[in-house]
Amino acid sequence: MDVGFVGLGIMGQPMALNLARAGTPLVVWNRTPARSEPLRAAGAVVADDVAGVFGQASTVLLMLADEAAVDAVLERGTPRFAGLVAGRTVVHMGTTSPGYSAGLEADVLAAGGRYAEAPISGSRVPAEEGRLVAMLAGRPETVAEVRPLLAPMCGKTVVCGPAPRALLTKLAVNIFLITTVTGLAESLHFGERQGLDLGLLVDVLNSGQMASDVSRVKAVKLAGRDFAAQAAIADVLKNNRLIAEAAREAGIASPLLDVCHTLFGETLGLGHGGLDMAAVVHAIEARTRATQGTPETQGTPETGESLEEGACA
């Protein structure tokens, strides 16, 4: 039977394309039908609905925006849920709370299905290049079944143990990502307001020991005011909230993350939710204007994309 893929957003579409191009027999569905057309051209079968995916696939990968989207797609809480997942392996690849994943696993197993979580680390460009990092968790036999399927999409897959340890690992990784990009935005903002040559500043940042794939990409985007979404503000804010909630539940302090949470919320409030996470600089700029007594301006979002299901940080 084929592999199914549901959710062809900013991340899901290139991930599914890599599967199709690797020769994986693939059947796909997306809420916005036009997003499926590149998959059809790559040889995938485009189903009319979610039931069509589960009817043809023994393993179904879900790359969806949030918990509500997963529940809606699976018709969780209705009699149709068991009919979809029984005898199937459901692989949850989006970012949700660890507790949600644990509950979903219990429901899938109770309905006679198999379950794994496989959240990924990376943005649109690594997704296009098949260089994502997957964190995989579940029962050992299900992990062994799912792991080879991830290879065309992911440069590395790390087995994290039982669910929801993969999602906990993803949240820990995202603390580093979110605080790094926010610090980089503040660095470029400081340089710009001090009248520095941003090209030279970016050259120094990209040549030093702190440079990374993320910093190299985001520094160029910040210097060029290119905020086309690779990981959108709204999605990063959602992930930030998930981390903060998990930290609070465990009694863990997260001071840097809390500041970032506020800044990403302010960026969303300025109307930039569909822009790349580097656009958090808008919130920093707004605070500078407030400090200097400059009247606030709403601004116009630059080169943003509409937010689709499956965008991820």
PDB file of C-alpha atoms in Angstrom:
ATOM      1  CA  MET A   1       0.000   0.000   0.000  1.00  0.00           C
ATOM      2  CA  ASP A   2       1.063   3.594  -0.591  1.00  0.00           C
ATOM      3  CA  VAL A   3       2.364   6.130   1.911  1.00  0.00           C
ATOM      4  CA  GLY A   4      -0.039   8.968   2.653  1.00  0.00           C
ATOM      5  CA  PHE A   5       0.869  12.608   3.261  1.00  0.00           C
ATOM      6  CA  VAL A   6      -1.621  15.153   4.610  1.00  0.00           C
ATOM      7  CA  GLY A   7      -0.737  18.856   4.928  1.00  0.00           C
ATOM      8  CA  LEU A   8       1.106  20.525   2.052  1.00  0.00           C
ATOM      9  CA  GLY A   9       1.949  23.898   3.579  1.00  0.00           C
ATOM     10  CA  ILE A  10       5.250  25.786   3.677  1.00  0.00           C
ATOM     11  CA  MET A  11       7.030  22.719   5.042  1.00  0.00           C
ATOM     12  CA  GLY A  12       4.776  19.867   3.998  1.00  0.00           C
ATOM     13  CA  GLN A  13       4.826  20.488   0.271  1.00  0.00           C
ATOM     14  CA  PRO A  14       8.631  20.262  -0.195  1.00  0.00           C
ATOM     15  CA  MET A  15       8.778  17.325   2.218  1.00  0.00           C
ATOM     16  CA  ALA A  16       6.179  15.409   0.217  1.00  0.00           C
ATOM     17  CA  LEU A  17       7.885  16.339  -3.046  1.00  0.00           C
ATOM     18  CA  ASN A  18      11.123  14.805  -1.801  1.00  0.00           C
ATOM     19  CA  LEU A  19       9.267  11.600  -0.985  1.00  0.00           C
ATOM     20  CA  ALA A  20       7.676  11.486  -4.436  1.00  0.00           C
ATOM     21  CA  ARG A  21      10.955  12.227  -6.214  1.00  0.00           C
ATOM     22  CA  ALA A  22      12.636   9.437  -4.265  1.00  0.00           C
ATOM     23  CA  GLY A  23      10.130   6.984  -5.744  1.00  0.00           C
ATOM     24  CA  THR A  24       7.928   6.558  -2.665  1.00  0.00           C
ATOM     25  CA  PRO A  25       4.412   5.505  -3.773  1.00  0.00           C
ATOM     26  CA  LEU A  26       2.539   8.500  -2.426  1.00  0.00           C
ATOM     27  CA  VAL A  27      -1.064   9.602  -2.026  1.00  0.00           C
ATOM     28  CA  VAL A  28      -1.642  13.148  -0.769  1.00  0.00           C
ATOM     29  CA  TRP A  29      -4.362  15.537   0.332  1.00  0.00           C
ATOM     30  CA  ASN A  30      -4.401  19.190   1.320  1.00  0.00           C
ATOM     31  CA  ARG A  31      -7.142  21.529   2.446  1.00  0.00           C
ATOM     32  CA  THR A  32      -6.157  23.991  -0.321  1.00  0.00           C
ATOM     33  CA  PRO A  33      -6.302  21.841  -3.490  1.00  0.00           C
ATOM     34  CA  ALA A  34      -3.871  23.967  -5.506  1.00  0.00           C
ATOM     35  CA  ARG A  35      -1.062  22.990  -3.144  1.00  0.00           C
ATOM     36  CA  SER A  36      -1.430  19.393  -4.343  1.00  0.00           C
ATOM     37  CA  GLU A  37      -0.732  20.118  -8.013  1.00  0.00           C
ATOM     38  CA  PRO A  38       3.098  19.994  -7.798  1.00  0.00           C
ATOM     39  CA  LEU A  39       2.709  16.593  -6.149  1.00  0.00           C
ATOM     40  CA  ARG A  40       0.468  15.389  -8.953  1.00  0.00           C
ATOM     41  CA  ALA A  41       3.116  16.535 -11.436  1.00  0.00           C
ATOM     42  CA  ALA A  42       5.744  14.594  -9.458  1.00  0.00           C
ATOM     43  CA  GLY A  43       3.731  11.386  -9.769  1.00  0.00           C
ATOM     44  CA  ALA A  44       1.778  11.313  -6.520  1.00  0.00           C
ATOM     45  CA  VAL A  45      -1.894  10.392  -6.382  1.00  0.00           C
ATOM     46  CA  VAL A  46      -4.055  13.284  -5.188  1.00  0.00           C
ATOM     47  CA  ALA A  47      -6.970  12.062  -3.071  1.00  0.00           C
ATOM     48  CA  ASP A  48     -10.340  13.790  -3.019  1.00  0.00           C
ATOM     49  CA  ASP A  49     -10.471  13.745   0.771  1.00  0.00           C
ATOM     50  CA  VAL A  50      -8.701  12.432   3.859  1.00  0.00           C
ATOM     51  CA  ALA A  51     -10.599   9.153   3.703  1.00  0.00           C
ATOM     52  CA  GLY A  52      -9.117   8.627   0.256  1.00  0.00           C
ATOM     53  CA  VAL A  53      -5.624   8.883   1.731  1.00  0.00           C
ATOM     54  CA  PHE A  54      -6.297   6.422   4.543  1.00  0.00           C
ATOM     55  CA  GLY A  55      -8.095   4.108   2.134  1.00  0.00           C
ATOM     56  CA  GLN A  56      -4.950   3.721   0.021  1.00  0.00           C
ATOM     57  CA  ALA A  57      -2.101   4.106   2.514  1.00  0.00           C
ATOM     58  CA  SER A  58      -0.810   1.838   5.252  1.00  0.00           C
ATOM     59  CA  THR A  59       1.228   4.688   6.763  1.00  0.00           C
ATOM     60  CA  VAL A  60      -0.008   8.293   6.837  1.00  0.00           C
ATOM     61  CA  LEU A  61       2.273  11.233   7.611  1.00  0.00           C
ATOM     62  CA  LEU A  62       0.543  14.296   9.068  1.00  0.00           C
ATOM     63  CA  MET A  63       2.214  17.699   8.678  1.00  0.00           C
ATOM     64  CA  LEU A  64      -0.492  19.954  10.071  1.00  0.00           C
ATOM     65  CA  ALA A  65      -0.540  23.348  11.745  1.00  0.00           C
ATOM     66  CA  ASP A  66      -1.845  22.551  15.200  1.00  0.00           C
ATOM     67  CA  GLU A  67      -3.817  20.230  17.424  1.00  0.00           C
ATOM     68  CA  ALA A  68      -7.191  21.386  16.119  1.00  0.00           C
ATOM     69  CA  ALA A  69      -6.124  20.649  12.545  1.00  0.00           C
ATOM     70  CA  VAL A  70      -4.972  17.128  13.452  1.00  0.00           C
ATOM     71  CA  ASP A  71      -8.208  16.395  15.311  1.00  0.00           C
ATOM     72  CA  ALA A  72     -10.276  17.722  12.408  1.00  0.00           C
ATOM     73  CA  VAL A  73      -8.406  15.708   9.784  1.00  0.00           C
ATOM     74  CA  LEU A  74      -8.633  12.486  11.805  1.00  0.00           C
ATOM     75  CA  GLU A  75     -12.229  13.207  12.900  1.00  0.00           C
ATOM     76  CA  ARG A  76     -11.030  12.422  16.399  1.00  0.00           C
ATOM     77  CA  GLY A  77     -13.855  12.040  18.880  1.00  0.00           C
ATOM     78  CA  THR A  78     -16.248  10.685  16.245  1.00  0.00           C
ATOM     79  CA  PRO A  79     -17.007   7.101  15.170  1.00  0.00           C
ATOM     80  CA  ARG A  80     -15.137   7.763  11.892  1.00  0.00           C
ATOM     81  CA  PHE A  81     -11.805   8.099  13.726  1.00  0.00           C
ATOM     82  CA  ALA A  82     -11.420   4.372  14.330  1.00  0.00           C
ATOM     83  CA  GLY A  83     -12.401   3.610  10.749  1.00  0.00           C
ATOM     84  CA  LEU A  84      -9.588   5.819   9.482  1.00  0.00           C
ATOM     85  CA  VAL A  85      -6.728   4.735  11.750  1.00  0.00           C
ATOM     86  CA  ALA A  86      -7.428   1.048  12.449  1.00  0.00           C
ATOM     87  CA  GLY A  87      -4.687  -1.037  10.871  1.00  0.00           C
ATOM     88  CA  ARG A  88      -2.773   2.088   9.850  1.00  0.00           C
ATOM     89  CA  THR A  89       0.361   3.790  11.142  1.00  0.00           C
ATOM     90  CA  VAL A  90      -0.214   7.457  11.944  1.00  0.00           C
ATOM     91  CA  VAL A  91       2.928   9.612  12.014  1.00  0.00           C
ATOM     92  CA  HIS A  92       2.436  13.008  13.648  1.00  0.00           C
ATOM     93  CA  MET A  93       5.128  15.338  12.246  1.00  0.00           C
ATOM     94  CA  GLY A  94       3.819  18.735  13.322  1.00  0.00           C
ATOM     95  CA  THR A  95       4.595  20.587  16.543  1.00  0.00           C
ATOM     96  CA  THR A  96       2.004  20.264  19.294  1.00  0.00           C
ATOM     97  CA  SER A  97       2.155  19.942  23.046  1.00  0.00           C
ATOM     98  CA  PRO A  98       3.748  16.729  24.311  1.00  0.00           C
ATOM     99  CA  GLY A  99       0.597  15.975  26.293  1.00  0.00           C
ATOM    100  CA  TYR A 100      -1.516  16.201  23.167  1.00  0.00           C
ATOM    101  CA  SER A 101       0.735  13.707  21.365  1.00  0.00           C
ATOM    102  CA  ALA A 102       0.561  11.272  24.275  1.00  0.00           C
ATOM    103  CA  GLY A 103      -3.238  11.452  24.208  1.00  0.00           C
ATOM    104  CA  LEU A 104      -3.358  11.006  20.450  1.00  0.00           C
ATOM    105  CA  GLU A 105      -1.126   7.946  20.692  1.00  0.00           C
ATOM    106  CA  ALA A 106      -3.442   6.402  23.278  1.00  0.00           C
ATOM    107  CA  ASP A 107      -6.482   6.986  21.068  1.00  0.00           C
ATOM    108  CA  VAL A 108      -4.809   5.596  17.936  1.00  0.00           C
ATOM    109  CA  LEU A 109      -3.630   2.469  19.753  1.00  0.00           C
ATOM    110  CA  ALA A 110      -7.076   1.957  21.302  1.00  0.00           C
ATOM    111  CA  ALA A 111      -8.602   2.122  17.811  1.00  0.00           C
ATOM    112  CA  GLY A 112      -6.272  -0.601  16.532  1.00  0.00           C
ATOM    113  CA  GLY A 113      -3.721   1.633  14.826  1.00  0.00           C
ATOM    114  CA  ARG A 114      -0.012   2.306  15.306  1.00  0.00           C
ATOM    115  CA  TYR A 115       1.496   5.675  16.213  1.00  0.00           C
ATOM    116  CA  ALA A 116       4.760   7.568  16.030  1.00  0.00           C
ATOM    117  CA  GLU A 117       5.643  11.215  16.466  1.00  0.00           C
ATOM    118  CA  ALA A 118       8.335  12.666  14.230  1.00  0.00           C
ATOM    119  CA  PRO A 119       8.587  16.450  14.648  1.00  0.00           C
ATOM    120  CA  ILE A 120      11.268  18.021  12.507  1.00  0.00           C
ATOM    121  CA  SER A 121      13.821  20.766  13.002  1.00  0.00           C
ATOM    122  CA  GLY A 122      14.445  23.070  10.054  1.00  0.00           C
ATOM    123  CA  SER A 123      12.712  25.589   7.838  1.00  0.00           C
ATOM    124  CA  ARG A 124      11.637  25.788   4.201  1.00  0.00           C
ATOM    125  CA  VAL A 125      15.081  25.690   2.566  1.00  0.00           C
ATOM    126  CA  PRO A 126      16.274  22.573   4.458  1.00  0.00           C
ATOM    127  CA  ALA A 127      12.873  21.042   3.683  1.00  0.00           C
ATOM    128  CA  GLU A 128      13.400  21.686  -0.025  1.00  0.00           C
ATOM    129  CA  GLU A 129      16.911  20.215   0.145  1.00  0.00           C
ATOM    130  CA  GLY A 130      15.982  17.148   2.209  1.00  0.00           C
ATOM    131  CA  ARG A 131      18.197  18.282   5.105  1.00  0.00           C
ATOM    132  CA  LEU A 132      15.675  18.362   7.923  1.00  0.00           C
ATOM    133  CA  VAL A 133      16.416  16.714  11.261  1.00  0.00           C
ATOM    134  CA  ALA A 134      13.696  14.384  12.491  1.00  0.00           C
ATOM    135  CA  MET A 135      13.141  13.443  16.116  1.00  0.00           C
ATOM    136  CA  LEU A 136      11.324  10.109  16.149  1.00  0.00           C
ATOM    137  CA  ALA A 137       9.508   8.501  19.078  1.00  0.00           C
ATOM    138  CA  GLY A 138       7.048   5.688  19.624  1.00  0.00           C
ATOM    139  CA  ARG A 139       6.962   1.975  20.234  1.00  0.00           C
ATOM    140  CA  PRO A 140      10.165   0.308  18.978  1.00  0.00           C
ATOM    141  CA  GLU A 141       8.461  -1.722  16.254  1.00  0.00           C
ATOM    142  CA  THR A 142       6.663   1.364  14.914  1.00  0.00           C
ATOM    143  CA  VAL A 143       9.850   3.448  15.019  1.00  0.00           C
ATOM    144  CA  ALA A 144      11.635   0.742  13.017  1.00  0.00           C
ATOM    145  CA  GLU A 145       8.827   0.816  10.432  1.00  0.00           C
ATOM    146  CA  VAL A 146       8.725   4.592  10.100  1.00  0.00           C
ATOM    147  CA  ARG A 147      12.415   5.490  10.179  1.00  0.00           C
ATOM    148  CA  PRO A 148      13.278   4.476   6.583  1.00  0.00           C
ATOM    149  CA  LEU A 149      10.347   6.537   5.244  1.00  0.00           C
ATOM    150  CA  LEU A 150      11.876   9.721   6.642  1.00  0.00           C
ATOM    151  CA  ALA A 151      15.197   9.400   4.794  1.00  0.00           C
ATOM    152  CA  PRO A 152      14.204  11.307   1.610  1.00  0.00           C
ATOM    153  CA  MET A 153      13.061  14.262   3.721  1.00  0.00           C
ATOM    154  CA  CYS A 154      15.636  14.284   6.506  1.00  0.00           C
ATOM    155  CA  GLY A 155      19.399  14.380   6.550  1.00  0.00           C
ATOM    156  CA  LYS A 156      19.329  12.861  10.031  1.00  0.00           C
ATOM    157  CA  THR A 157      16.797  11.020  12.159  1.00  0.00           C
ATOM    158  CA  VAL A 158      17.332  10.785  15.913  1.00  0.00           C
ATOM    159  CA  VAL A 159      15.367   8.155  17.849  1.00  0.00           C
ATOM    160  CA  CYS A 160      14.276   9.701  21.155  1.00  0.00           C
ATOM    161  CA  GLY A 161      12.501   6.803  22.865  1.00  0.00           C
ATOM    162  CA  PRO A 162       8.773   6.566  23.610  1.00  0.00           C
ATOM    163  CA  ALA A 163       6.332   9.352  22.766  1.00  0.00           C
ATOM    164  CA  PRO A 164       6.248  12.202  23.648  1.00  0.00           C
ATOM    165  CA  ARG A 165      10.019  12.447  24.077  1.00  0.00           C
ATOM    166  CA  ALA A 166      10.512  13.528  20.466  1.00  0.00           C
ATOM    167  CA  LEU A 167       8.244  16.532  20.968  1.00  0.00           C
ATOM    168  CA  LEU A 168       9.966  17.407  24.236  1.00  0.00           C
ATOM    169  CA  THR A 169      13.270  17.320  22.351  1.00  0.00           C
ATOM    170  CA  LYS A 170      11.815  19.524  19.616  1.00  0.00           C
ATOM    171  CA  LEU A 171      10.709  22.102  22.174  1.00  0.00           C
ATOM    172  CA  ALA A 172      14.189  22.154  23.727  1.00  0.00           C
ATOM    173  CA  VAL A 173      15.730  22.693  20.282  1.00  0.00           C
ATOM    174  CA  ASN A 174      13.290  25.519  19.569  1.00  0.00           C
ATOM    175  CA  ILE A 175      14.386  27.434  22.668  1.00  0.00           C
ATOM    176  CA  PHE A 176      17.831  27.734  21.118  1.00  0.00           C
ATOM    177  CA  LEU A 177      16.415  28.602  17.689  1.00  0.00           C
ATOM    178  CA  ILE A 178      13.991  31.276  18.897  1.00  0.00           C
ATOM    179  CA  THR A 179      16.421  33.002  21.243  1.00  0.00           C
ATOM    180  CA  THR A 180      19.203  32.887  18.622  1.00  0.00           C
ATOM    181  CA  VAL A 181      17.150  34.522  15.880  1.00  0.00           C
ATOM    182  CA  THR A 182      15.765  37.127  18.283  1.00  0.00           C
ATOM    183  CA  GLY A 183      19.280  38.009  19.441  1.00  0.00           C
ATOM    184  CA  LEU A 184      20.445  38.251  15.844  1.00  0.00           C
ATOM    185  CA  ALA A 185      17.575  40.613  15.025  1.00  0.00           C
ATOM    186  CA  GLU A 186      18.551  42.829  17.964  1.00  0.00           C
ATOM    187  CA  SER A 187      22.182  42.772  16.845  1.00  0.00           C
ATOM    188  CA  LEU A 188      21.325  43.919  13.308  1.00  0.00           C
ATOM    189  CA  HIS A 189      18.922  46.544  14.676  1.00  0.00           C
ATOM    190  CA  PHE A 190      21.641  47.909  16.969  1.00  0.00           C
ATOM    191  CA  GLY A 191      24.102  48.034  14.063  1.00  0.00           C
ATOM    192  CA  GLU A 192      21.637  49.761  11.765  1.00  0.00           C
ATOM    193  CA  ARG A 193      20.756  52.416  14.358  1.00  0.00           C
ATOM    194  CA  GLN A 194      24.448  53.018  15.029  1.00  0.00           C
ATOM    195  CA  GLY A 195      25.014  53.692  11.332  1.00  0.00           C
ATOM    196  CA  LEU A 196      27.134  50.612  10.702  1.00  0.00           C
ATOM    197  CA  ASP A 197      27.565  49.047   7.278  1.00  0.00           C
ATOM    198  CA  LEU A 198      25.248  46.049   7.658  1.00  0.00           C
ATOM    199  CA  GLY A 199      27.062  44.158   4.911  1.00  0.00           C
ATOM    200  CA  LEU A 200      30.275  44.344   6.926  1.00  0.00           C
ATOM    201  CA  LEU A 201      28.447  43.390  10.120  1.00  0.00           C
ATOM    202  CA  VAL A 202      26.919  40.364   8.432  1.00  0.00           C
ATOM    203  CA  ASP A 203      30.359  39.403   7.069  1.00  0.00           C
ATOM    204  CA  VAL A 204      31.805  39.489  10.585  1.00  0.00           C
ATOM    205  CA  LEU A 205      28.913  37.502  12.044  1.00  0.00           C
ATOM    206  CA  ASN A 206      29.059  34.899   9.305  1.00  0.00           C
ATOM    207  CA  SER A 207      32.830  34.495   9.604  1.00  0.00           C
ATOM    208  CA  GLY A 208      33.040  34.022  13.354  1.00  0.00           C
ATOM    209  CA  GLN A 209      32.701  31.080  15.688  1.00  0.00           C
ATOM    210  CA  MET A 210      29.045  31.861  16.446  1.00  0.00           C
ATOM    211  CA  ALA A 211      27.982  31.456  12.812  1.00  0.00           C
ATOM    212  CA  SER A 212      25.546  28.677  11.909  1.00  0.00           C
ATOM    213  CA  ASP A 213      23.335  27.743   8.987  1.00  0.00           C
ATOM    214  CA  VAL A 214      20.478  29.568  10.702  1.00  0.00           C
ATOM    215  CA  SER A 215      22.429  32.725  11.514  1.00  0.00           C
ATOM    216  CA  ARG A 216      23.879  32.962   8.022  1.00  0.00           C
ATOM    217  CA  VAL A 217      20.448  32.818   6.418  1.00  0.00           C
ATOM    218  CA  LYS A 218      18.677  35.074   8.913  1.00  0.00           C
ATOM    219  CA  ALA A 219      21.428  37.723   8.997  1.00  0.00           C
ATOM    220  CA  VAL A 220      21.177  38.156   5.236  1.00  0.00           C
ATOM    221  CA  LYS A 221      17.379  38.326   5.449  1.00  0.00           C
ATOM    222  CA  LEU A 222      17.540  40.960   8.177  1.00  0.00           C
ATOM    223  CA  ALA A 223      20.113  43.095   6.379  1.00  0.00           C
ATOM    224  CA  GLY A 224      18.112  42.940   3.142  1.00  0.00           C
ATOM    225  CA  ARG A 225      14.681  43.333   4.772  1.00  0.00           C
ATOM    226  CA  ASP A 226      13.643  40.059   3.146  1.00  0.00           C
ATOM    227  CA  PHE A 227      10.917  38.602   5.322  1.00  0.00           C
ATOM    228  CA  ALA A 228       9.473  35.990   2.958  1.00  0.00           C
ATOM    229  CA  ALA A 229       8.401  33.198   5.289  1.00  0.00           C
ATOM    230  CA  GLN A 230      10.598  30.198   5.945  1.00  0.00           C
ATOM    231  CA  ALA A 231       9.256  29.821   9.477  1.00  0.00           C
ATOM    232  CA  ALA A 232       6.466  32.322  10.046  1.00  0.00           C
ATOM    233  CA  ILE A 233       5.993  34.598  13.065  1.00  0.00           C
ATOM    234  CA  ALA A 234       2.597  33.092  13.903  1.00  0.00           C
ATOM    235  CA  ASP A 235       3.994  29.550  13.889  1.00  0.00           C
ATOM    236  CA  VAL A 236       7.027  30.497  15.969  1.00  0.00           C
ATOM    237  CA  LEU A 237       4.752  32.239  18.484  1.00  0.00           C
ATOM    238  CA  LYS A 238       2.679  29.060  18.731  1.00  0.00           C
ATOM    239  CA  ASN A 239       5.826  26.998  19.358  1.00  0.00           C
ATOM    240  CA  ASN A 240       7.009  29.542  21.909  1.00  0.00           C
ATOM    241  CA  ARG A 241       3.713  29.200  23.746  1.00  0.00           C
ATOM    242  CA  LEU A 242       3.999  25.400  23.766  1.00  0.00           C
ATOM    243  CA  ILE A 243       7.480  25.604  25.286  1.00  0.00           C
ATOM    244  CA  ALA A 244       6.380  28.123  27.896  1.00  0.00           C
ATOM    245  CA  GLU A 245       3.427  25.933  28.901  1.00  0.00           C
ATOM    246  CA  ALA A 246       5.635  22.838  29.164  1.00  0.00           C
ATOM    247  CA  ALA A 247       8.144  24.784  31.254  1.00  0.00           C
ATOM    248  CA  ARG A 248       5.447  26.068  33.605  1.00  0.00           C
ATOM    249  CA  GLU A 249       3.963  22.601  34.054  1.00  0.00           C
ATOM    250  CA  ALA A 250       7.388  21.265  35.037  1.00  0.00           C
ATOM    251  CA  GLY A 251       8.323  24.260  37.208  1.00  0.00           C
ATOM    252  CA  ILE A 252      11.212  25.204  34.888  1.00  0.00           C
ATOM    253  CA  ALA A 253      12.357  28.816  34.498  1.00  0.00           C
ATOM    254  CA  SER A 254      12.560  30.136  30.901  1.00  0.00           C
ATOM    255  CA  PRO A 255      13.573  33.812  31.170  1.00  0.00           C
ATOM    256  CA  LEU A 256      14.991  34.278  27.673  1.00  0.00           C
ATOM    257  CA  LEU A 257      12.087  32.481  26.082  1.00  0.00           C
ATOM    258  CA  ASP A 258       9.605  34.622  27.995  1.00  0.00           C
ATOM    259  CA  VAL A 259      11.118  37.807  26.536  1.00  0.00           C
ATOM    260  CA  CYS A 260      10.982  36.306  23.054  1.00  0.00           C
ATOM    261  CA  HIS A 261       7.365  35.277  23.597  1.00  0.00           C
ATOM    262  CA  THR A 262       6.471  38.889  24.299  1.00  0.00           C
ATOM    263  CA  LEU A 263       8.384  40.188  21.268  1.00  0.00           C
ATOM    264  CA  PHE A 264       6.835  37.676  18.859  1.00  0.00           C
ATOM    265  CA  GLY A 265       3.406  38.543  20.244  1.00  0.00           C
ATOM    266  CA  GLU A 266       4.096  42.218  19.611  1.00  0.00           C
ATOM    267  CA  THR A 267       5.231  41.407  16.053  1.00  0.00           C
ATOM    268  CA  LEU A 268       2.001  39.520  15.430  1.00  0.00           C
ATOM    269  CA  GLY A 269       0.061  42.474  16.812  1.00  0.00           C
ATOM    270  CA  LEU A 270       1.789  44.754  14.299  1.00  0.00           C
ATOM    271  CA  GLY A 271       0.303  42.653  11.484  1.00  0.00           C
ATOM    272  CA  HIS A 272       3.337  40.583  10.551  1.00  0.00           C
ATOM    273  CA  GLY A 273       2.141  37.082  11.446  1.00  0.00           C
ATOM    274  CA  GLY A 274       2.735  35.672   7.960  1.00  0.00           C
ATOM    275  CA  LEU A 275       6.313  36.936   7.697  1.00  0.00           C
ATOM    276  CA  ASP A 276       9.490  35.049   8.529  1.00  0.00           C
ATOM    277  CA  MET A 277      10.553  34.829  12.161  1.00  0.00           C
ATOM    278  CA  ALA A 278      13.348  37.322  11.428  1.00  0.00           C
ATOM    279  CA  ALA A 279      10.571  39.920  11.235  1.00  0.00           C
ATOM    280  CA  VAL A 280      10.624  39.944  15.058  1.00  0.00           C
ATOM    281  CA  VAL A 281      12.903  42.939  14.397  1.00  0.00           C
ATOM    282  CA  HIS A 282       9.685  44.921  13.805  1.00  0.00           C
ATOM    283  CA  ALA A 283       8.840  44.632  17.507  1.00  0.00           C
ATOM    284  CA  ILE A 284      12.340  45.740  18.471  1.00  0.00           C
ATOM    285  CA  GLU A 285      12.089  48.706  16.088  1.00  0.00           C
ATOM    286  CA  ALA A 286       8.713  49.643  17.565  1.00  0.00           C
ATOM    287  CA  ARG A 287      10.209  49.670  21.048  1.00  0.00           C
ATOM    288  CA  THR A 288      13.029  51.917  19.814  1.00  0.00           C
ATOM    289  CA  ARG A 289      10.498  54.328  18.339  1.00  0.00           C
ATOM    290  CA  ALA A 290       8.610  54.339  21.619  1.00  0.00           C
ATOM    291  CA  THR A 291      11.830  55.030  23.536  1.00  0.00           C
ATOM    292  CA  GLN A 292      12.664  57.910  21.209  1.00  0.00           C
ATOM    293  CA  GLY A 293       9.148  59.314  21.282  1.00  0.00           C
ATOM    294  CA  THR A 294       8.599  58.653  17.578  1.00  0.00           C
ATOM    295  CA  PRO A 295       4.942  58.089  16.617  1.00  0.00           C
ATOM    296  CA  GLU A 296       4.091  54.455  16.006  1.00  0.00           C
ATOM    297  CA  THR A 297       3.377  53.303  12.459  1.00  0.00           C
ATOM    298  CA  GLN A 298       1.613  50.092  11.636  1.00  0.00           C
ATOM    299  CA  GLY A 299       3.831  49.366   8.668  1.00  0.00           C
ATOM    300  CA  THR A 300       3.165  47.175   5.686  1.00  0.00           C
ATOM    301  CA  PRO A 301       4.275  43.533   5.812  1.00  0.00           C
ATOM    302  CA  GLU A 302       7.158  42.968   3.391  1.00  0.00           C
ATOM    303  CA  THR A 303       7.191  40.075   0.927  1.00  0.00           C
ATOM    304  CA  GLY A 304       5.235  37.767   3.213  1.00  0.00           C
ATOM    305  CA  GLU A 305       3.467  34.544   2.291  1.00  0.00           C
ATOM    306  CA  SER A 306       0.013  33.500   3.359  1.00  0.00           C
ATOM    307  CA  LEU A 307       0.149  31.065   6.220  1.00  0.00           C
ATOM    308  CA  GLU A 308      -0.587  27.466   5.253  1.00  0.00           C
ATOM    309  CA  GLU A 309      -0.898  24.432   7.398  1.00  0.00           C
ATOM    310  CA  GLY A 310       2.356  22.761   8.314  1.00  0.00           C
ATOM    311  CA  ALA A 311       4.702  25.756   8.638  1.00  0.00           C
ATOM    312  CA  CYS A 312       7.248  25.069  11.271  1.00  0.00           C
ATOM    313  CA  ALA A 313      10.260  26.308  13.117  1.00  0.00           C
TER     314      ALA A 313
END
